[in-house]
Coordinates of C-alpha atoms and ligand atoms in Angstrom, one line a residue:
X1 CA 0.9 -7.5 -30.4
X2 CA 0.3 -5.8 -27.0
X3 CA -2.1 -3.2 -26.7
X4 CA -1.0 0.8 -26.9
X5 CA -2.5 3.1 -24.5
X6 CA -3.3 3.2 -21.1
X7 CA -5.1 0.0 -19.1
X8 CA -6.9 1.0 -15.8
X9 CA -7.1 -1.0 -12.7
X10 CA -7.4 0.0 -8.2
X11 CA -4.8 -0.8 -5.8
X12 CA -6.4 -2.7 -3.4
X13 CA -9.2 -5.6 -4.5
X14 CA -12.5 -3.3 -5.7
X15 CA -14.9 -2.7 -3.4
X16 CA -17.6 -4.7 -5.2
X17 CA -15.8 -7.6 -5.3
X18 CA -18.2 -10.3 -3.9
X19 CA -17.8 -12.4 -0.4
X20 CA -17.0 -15.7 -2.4
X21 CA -14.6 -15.7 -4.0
X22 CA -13.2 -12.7 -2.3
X23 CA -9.9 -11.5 -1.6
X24 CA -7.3 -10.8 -4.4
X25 CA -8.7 -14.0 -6.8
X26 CA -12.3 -12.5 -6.8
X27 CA -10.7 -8.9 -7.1
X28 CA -8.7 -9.9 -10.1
X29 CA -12.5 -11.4 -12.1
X30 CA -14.2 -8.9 -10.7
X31 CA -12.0 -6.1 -12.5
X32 CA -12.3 -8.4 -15.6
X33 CA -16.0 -8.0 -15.4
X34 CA -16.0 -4.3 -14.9
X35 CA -13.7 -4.2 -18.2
X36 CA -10.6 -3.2 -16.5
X37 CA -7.6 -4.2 -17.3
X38 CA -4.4 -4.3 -14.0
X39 CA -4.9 -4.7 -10.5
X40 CA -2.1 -3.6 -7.7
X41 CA -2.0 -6.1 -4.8
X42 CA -1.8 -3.6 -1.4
X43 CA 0.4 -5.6 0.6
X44 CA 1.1 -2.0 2.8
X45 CA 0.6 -3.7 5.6
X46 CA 3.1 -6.8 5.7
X47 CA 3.8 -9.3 3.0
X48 CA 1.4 -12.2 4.5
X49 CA 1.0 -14.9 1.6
X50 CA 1.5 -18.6 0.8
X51 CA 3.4 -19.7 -2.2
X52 CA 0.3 -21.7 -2.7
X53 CA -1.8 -18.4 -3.4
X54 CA 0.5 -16.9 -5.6
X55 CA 0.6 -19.1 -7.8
X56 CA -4.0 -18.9 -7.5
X57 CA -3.6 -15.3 -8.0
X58 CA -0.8 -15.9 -10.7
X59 CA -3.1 -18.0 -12.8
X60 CA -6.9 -16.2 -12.4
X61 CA -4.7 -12.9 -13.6
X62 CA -3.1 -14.5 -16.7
X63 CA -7.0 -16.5 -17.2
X64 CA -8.4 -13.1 -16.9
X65 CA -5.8 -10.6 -18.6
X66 CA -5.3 -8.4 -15.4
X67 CA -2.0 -6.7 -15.7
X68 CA -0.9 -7.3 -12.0
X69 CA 1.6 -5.3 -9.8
X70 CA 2.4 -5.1 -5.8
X71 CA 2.0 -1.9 -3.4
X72 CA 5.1 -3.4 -1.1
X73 CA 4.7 -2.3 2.5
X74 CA 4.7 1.5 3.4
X75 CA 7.7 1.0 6.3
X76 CA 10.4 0.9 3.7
X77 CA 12.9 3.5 3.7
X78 CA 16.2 3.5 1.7
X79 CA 17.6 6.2 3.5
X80 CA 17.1 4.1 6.8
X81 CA 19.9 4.3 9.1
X82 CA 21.8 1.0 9.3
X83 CA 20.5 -1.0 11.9
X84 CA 16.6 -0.9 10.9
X85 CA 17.7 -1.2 7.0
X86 CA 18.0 -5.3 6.7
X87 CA 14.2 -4.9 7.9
X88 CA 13.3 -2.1 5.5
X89 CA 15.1 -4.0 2.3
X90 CA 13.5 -7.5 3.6
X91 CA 9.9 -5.8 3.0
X92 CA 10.9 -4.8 0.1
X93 CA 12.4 -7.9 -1.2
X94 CA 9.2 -10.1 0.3
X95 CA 7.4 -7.8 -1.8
X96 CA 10.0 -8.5 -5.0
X97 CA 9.8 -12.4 -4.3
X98 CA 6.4 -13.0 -3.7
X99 CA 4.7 -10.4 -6.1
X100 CA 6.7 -12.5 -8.6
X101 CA 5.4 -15.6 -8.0
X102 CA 2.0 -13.7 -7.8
X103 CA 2.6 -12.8 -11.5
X104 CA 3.3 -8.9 -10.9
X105 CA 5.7 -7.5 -13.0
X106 CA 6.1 -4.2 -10.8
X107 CA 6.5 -3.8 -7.3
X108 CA 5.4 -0.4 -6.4
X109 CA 7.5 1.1 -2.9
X110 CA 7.4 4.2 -1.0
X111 CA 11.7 5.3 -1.3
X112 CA 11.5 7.2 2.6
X113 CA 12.5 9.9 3.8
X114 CA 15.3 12.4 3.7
X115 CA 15.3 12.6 7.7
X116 CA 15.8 16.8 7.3
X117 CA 18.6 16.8 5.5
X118 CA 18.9 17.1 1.4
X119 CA 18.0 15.1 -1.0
X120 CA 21.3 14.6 -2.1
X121 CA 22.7 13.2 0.6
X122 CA 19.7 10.8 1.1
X123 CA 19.7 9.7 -3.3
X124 CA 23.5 9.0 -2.0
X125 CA 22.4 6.5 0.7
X126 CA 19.3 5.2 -1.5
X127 CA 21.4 4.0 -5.3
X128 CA 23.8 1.7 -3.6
X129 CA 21.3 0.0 -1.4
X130 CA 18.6 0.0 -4.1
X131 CA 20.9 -0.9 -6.9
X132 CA 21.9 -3.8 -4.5
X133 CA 18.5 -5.3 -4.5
X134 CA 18.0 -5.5 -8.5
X135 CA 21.4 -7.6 -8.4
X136 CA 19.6 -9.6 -5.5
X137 CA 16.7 -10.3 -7.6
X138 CA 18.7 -10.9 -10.6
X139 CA 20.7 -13.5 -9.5
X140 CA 17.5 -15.0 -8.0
X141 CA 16.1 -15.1 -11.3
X142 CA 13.6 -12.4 -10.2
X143 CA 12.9 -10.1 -13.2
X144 CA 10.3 -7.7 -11.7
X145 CA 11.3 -3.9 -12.1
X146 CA 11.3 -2.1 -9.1
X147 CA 9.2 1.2 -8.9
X148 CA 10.1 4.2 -6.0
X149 CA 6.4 6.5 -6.2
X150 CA 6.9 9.8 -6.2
X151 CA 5.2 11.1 -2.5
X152 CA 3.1 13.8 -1.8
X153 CA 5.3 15.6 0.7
X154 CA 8.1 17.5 0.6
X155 CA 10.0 16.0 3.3
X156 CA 9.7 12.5 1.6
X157 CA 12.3 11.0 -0.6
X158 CA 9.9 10.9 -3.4
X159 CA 10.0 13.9 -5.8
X160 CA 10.1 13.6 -9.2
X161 CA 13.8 14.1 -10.0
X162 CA 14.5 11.4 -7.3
X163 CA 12.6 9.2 -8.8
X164 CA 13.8 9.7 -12.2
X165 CA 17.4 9.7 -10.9
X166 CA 17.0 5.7 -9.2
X167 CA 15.1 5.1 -12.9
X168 CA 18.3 6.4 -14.5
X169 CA 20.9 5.4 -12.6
X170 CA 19.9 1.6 -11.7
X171 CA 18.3 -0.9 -14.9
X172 CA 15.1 -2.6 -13.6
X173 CA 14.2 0.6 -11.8
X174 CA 11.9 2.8 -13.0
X175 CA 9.1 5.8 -11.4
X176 CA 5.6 4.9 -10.0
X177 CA 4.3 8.5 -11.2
X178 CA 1.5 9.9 -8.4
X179 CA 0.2 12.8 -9.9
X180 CA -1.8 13.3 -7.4
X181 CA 1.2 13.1 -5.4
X182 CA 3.1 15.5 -7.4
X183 CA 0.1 18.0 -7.3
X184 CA -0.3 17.9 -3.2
X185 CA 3.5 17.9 -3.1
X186 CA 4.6 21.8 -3.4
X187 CA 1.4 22.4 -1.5
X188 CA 0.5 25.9 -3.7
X189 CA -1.9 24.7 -6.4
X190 CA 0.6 24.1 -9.0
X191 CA 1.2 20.9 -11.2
X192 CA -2.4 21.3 -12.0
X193 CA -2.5 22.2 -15.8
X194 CA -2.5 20.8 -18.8
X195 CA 1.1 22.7 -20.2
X196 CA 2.9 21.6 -16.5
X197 CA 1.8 17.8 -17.1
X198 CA 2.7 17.9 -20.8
X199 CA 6.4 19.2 -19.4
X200 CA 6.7 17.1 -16.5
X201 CA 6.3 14.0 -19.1
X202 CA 8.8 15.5 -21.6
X203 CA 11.0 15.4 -18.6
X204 CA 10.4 11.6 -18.3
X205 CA 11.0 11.0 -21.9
X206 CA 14.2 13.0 -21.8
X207 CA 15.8 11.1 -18.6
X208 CA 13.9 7.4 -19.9
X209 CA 13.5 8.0 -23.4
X210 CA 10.9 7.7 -25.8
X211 CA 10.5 4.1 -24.1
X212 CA 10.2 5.5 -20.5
X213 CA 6.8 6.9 -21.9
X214 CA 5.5 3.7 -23.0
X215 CA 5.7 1.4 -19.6
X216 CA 4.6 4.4 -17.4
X217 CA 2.9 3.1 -14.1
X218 CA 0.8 6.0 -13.1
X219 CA -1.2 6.5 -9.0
X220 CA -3.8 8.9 -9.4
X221 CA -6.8 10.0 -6.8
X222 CA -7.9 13.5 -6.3
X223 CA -6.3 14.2 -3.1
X224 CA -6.5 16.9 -0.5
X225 CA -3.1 18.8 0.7
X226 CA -1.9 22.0 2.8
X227 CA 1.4 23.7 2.6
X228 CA 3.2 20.6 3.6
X229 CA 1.5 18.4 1.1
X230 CA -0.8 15.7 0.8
X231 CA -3.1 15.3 4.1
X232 CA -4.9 12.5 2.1
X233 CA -6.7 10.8 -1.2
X234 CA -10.2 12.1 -2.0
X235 CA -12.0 11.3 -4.8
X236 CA -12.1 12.8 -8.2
X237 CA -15.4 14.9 -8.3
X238 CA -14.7 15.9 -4.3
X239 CA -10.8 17.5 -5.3
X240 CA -9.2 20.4 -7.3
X241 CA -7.2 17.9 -9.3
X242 CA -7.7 19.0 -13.0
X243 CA -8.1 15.0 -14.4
X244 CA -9.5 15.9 -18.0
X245 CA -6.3 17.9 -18.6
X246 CA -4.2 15.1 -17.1
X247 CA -5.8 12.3 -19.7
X248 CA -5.4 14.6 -22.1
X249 CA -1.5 15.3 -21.6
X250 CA -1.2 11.6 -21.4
X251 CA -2.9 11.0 -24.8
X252 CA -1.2 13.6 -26.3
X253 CA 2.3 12.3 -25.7
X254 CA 1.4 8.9 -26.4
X255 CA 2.1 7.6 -23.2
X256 CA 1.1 3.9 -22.4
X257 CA 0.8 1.8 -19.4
X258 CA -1.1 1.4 -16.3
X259 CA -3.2 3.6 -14.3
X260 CA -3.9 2.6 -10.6
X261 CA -6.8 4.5 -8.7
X262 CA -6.4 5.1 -5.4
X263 CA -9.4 7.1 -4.9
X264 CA -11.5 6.1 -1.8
X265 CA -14.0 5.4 -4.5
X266 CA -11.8 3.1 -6.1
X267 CA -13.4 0.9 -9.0
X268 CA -16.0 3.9 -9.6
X269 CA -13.3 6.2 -10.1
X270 CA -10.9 3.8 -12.4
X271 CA -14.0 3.6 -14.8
X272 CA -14.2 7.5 -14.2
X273 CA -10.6 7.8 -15.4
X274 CA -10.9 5.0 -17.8
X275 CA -13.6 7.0 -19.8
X276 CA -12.1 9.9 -19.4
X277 CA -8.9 8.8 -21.2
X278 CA -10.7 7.0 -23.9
X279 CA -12.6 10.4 -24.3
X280 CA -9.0 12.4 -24.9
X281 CA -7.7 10.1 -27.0
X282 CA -10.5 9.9 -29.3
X283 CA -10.2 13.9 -29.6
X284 CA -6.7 13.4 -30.2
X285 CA -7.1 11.3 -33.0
X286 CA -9.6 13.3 -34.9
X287 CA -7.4 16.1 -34.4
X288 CA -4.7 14.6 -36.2
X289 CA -7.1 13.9 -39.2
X290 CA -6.6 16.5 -41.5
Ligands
ZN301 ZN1 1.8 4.4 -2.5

């Protein structure tokens, strides 16, 4: 039976990860030693890696019960006009293809931008394109589940509702939640209690059902932001973002999946969160007792 609850990895190999063997194979035991449990594969950059490798890092996660996903690059953007979109969709299929043959089973993507205008008009331009892809994959034999984040600015394609309407409308889609994103995003302060988290994730459960709360795949750093949003991640102890109340939202709804730090303190924080949760749902539990 697979585990309940939450499993806590970095994006990006840790930073203790030793010279040899380094890269994502010595990132993926390395997490395994520290007692974590998923690892996100930051291909921001470019998707640069031999069919050969995957199938390394395919085989050291399954040895070493890593849960793995890919960060695809961060030049994708949906709402991209027509001419630079074959480039934006072939990063994000690259992404798809490989990260399969990795072993991911989520490939994590920035959705864009909404160029000034609303976010109708640019979800209207995103579902057909992004709908497109899953049948690509599909047909491929691809079964990965593609995951828009929500961003940290309000300019970005990215908030939750957009996410939540690609997770509705298209199967095989469904939200990479960034609280931290979703904190920095209005820029005032808000989405920083424990009654806003606890609504935000009823709203999740109402659009994705009771499922939807069960495979979440969550981004969280503390993160520093100004009117516009995120400027960038910070770790926990250095930012205002209230993380207790966070894990204990989560273990209050019963939510279960992955939790990727993104803090510049990456592994150090993922234990941080990692105890943290384990700490809520412990409380939760004897609260149920009668
Ligand atoms: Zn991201």
């Amino acid at each position: 039976m697979a585990k309940a609850g939450l499993v806590f990895g970095t994006v990006g190999t840790p930073l203790s990860t030793p010279k040899n063997p380094g890269g994502t194979v010595g990132g993926i035991r390395r997490a395994a030693e520290m007692g974590l449990g998923a690892l996100e594969l930051a291909w921001v950059q470019s998707v640069r890696v031999s069919e050969g490798k995957c199938a390394e890092i395919k085989a050291t996660g399954a040895a070493h019960h890593i849960a793995l996903s890919v960060h695809a690059p961060y030049f994708i953007n949906l709402n991209a006009g027509a001419e630079e979109w074959p480039r934006s969709r072939k990063r994000l299929m690259d992404a798809a293809h490989y990260g399969y043959l990795a072993g991911a089973t989520d490939i994590i993507f920035h959705p864009g931008s909404y160029f000034g205008g609303p976010p109708q008009a640019a979800l209207e331009q995103a579902l057909p394109r992004l709908r497109q892809c899953v049948a690509d994959l599909r047909a491929a034999g691809n079964p990965v589940t593609l995951r828009p984040e929500t961003m940290g600015k309000s300019a970005m394609l990215g908030s939750l509702e957009d996410t939540l309407s690609m997770a509705q409308e298209i199967d095989g889609v469904l939200p990479c939640i960034d609280f931290a994103h979703l904190h920095a995003r209005p820029g005032d302060g808000s989405v920083n209690t424990y009654a806003e988290w606890v609504a935000l994730l009823k709203r999740v459960k109402k659009t994705l059902g009771a499922r939807g709360l069960k495979q979440l795949h969550i981004h969280l750093s503390g993160i520093e932001y100004g009117p516009k949003g995120e400027k960038h991640h910070l770790p926990l102890a250095e930012s205002d973002l209230k993380y207790k109340d966070l894990f204990r939202a989560l273990s209050e709804v019963g939510a279960g999946g992955r939790v990727l730090c993104e803090s510049p303190k990456m592994e150090e924080d993922a234990r941080l969160m990692q105890k943290t949760y384990a700490a809520a749902v412990k409380k939760a539990a004897q609260r149920a007792k009668p």
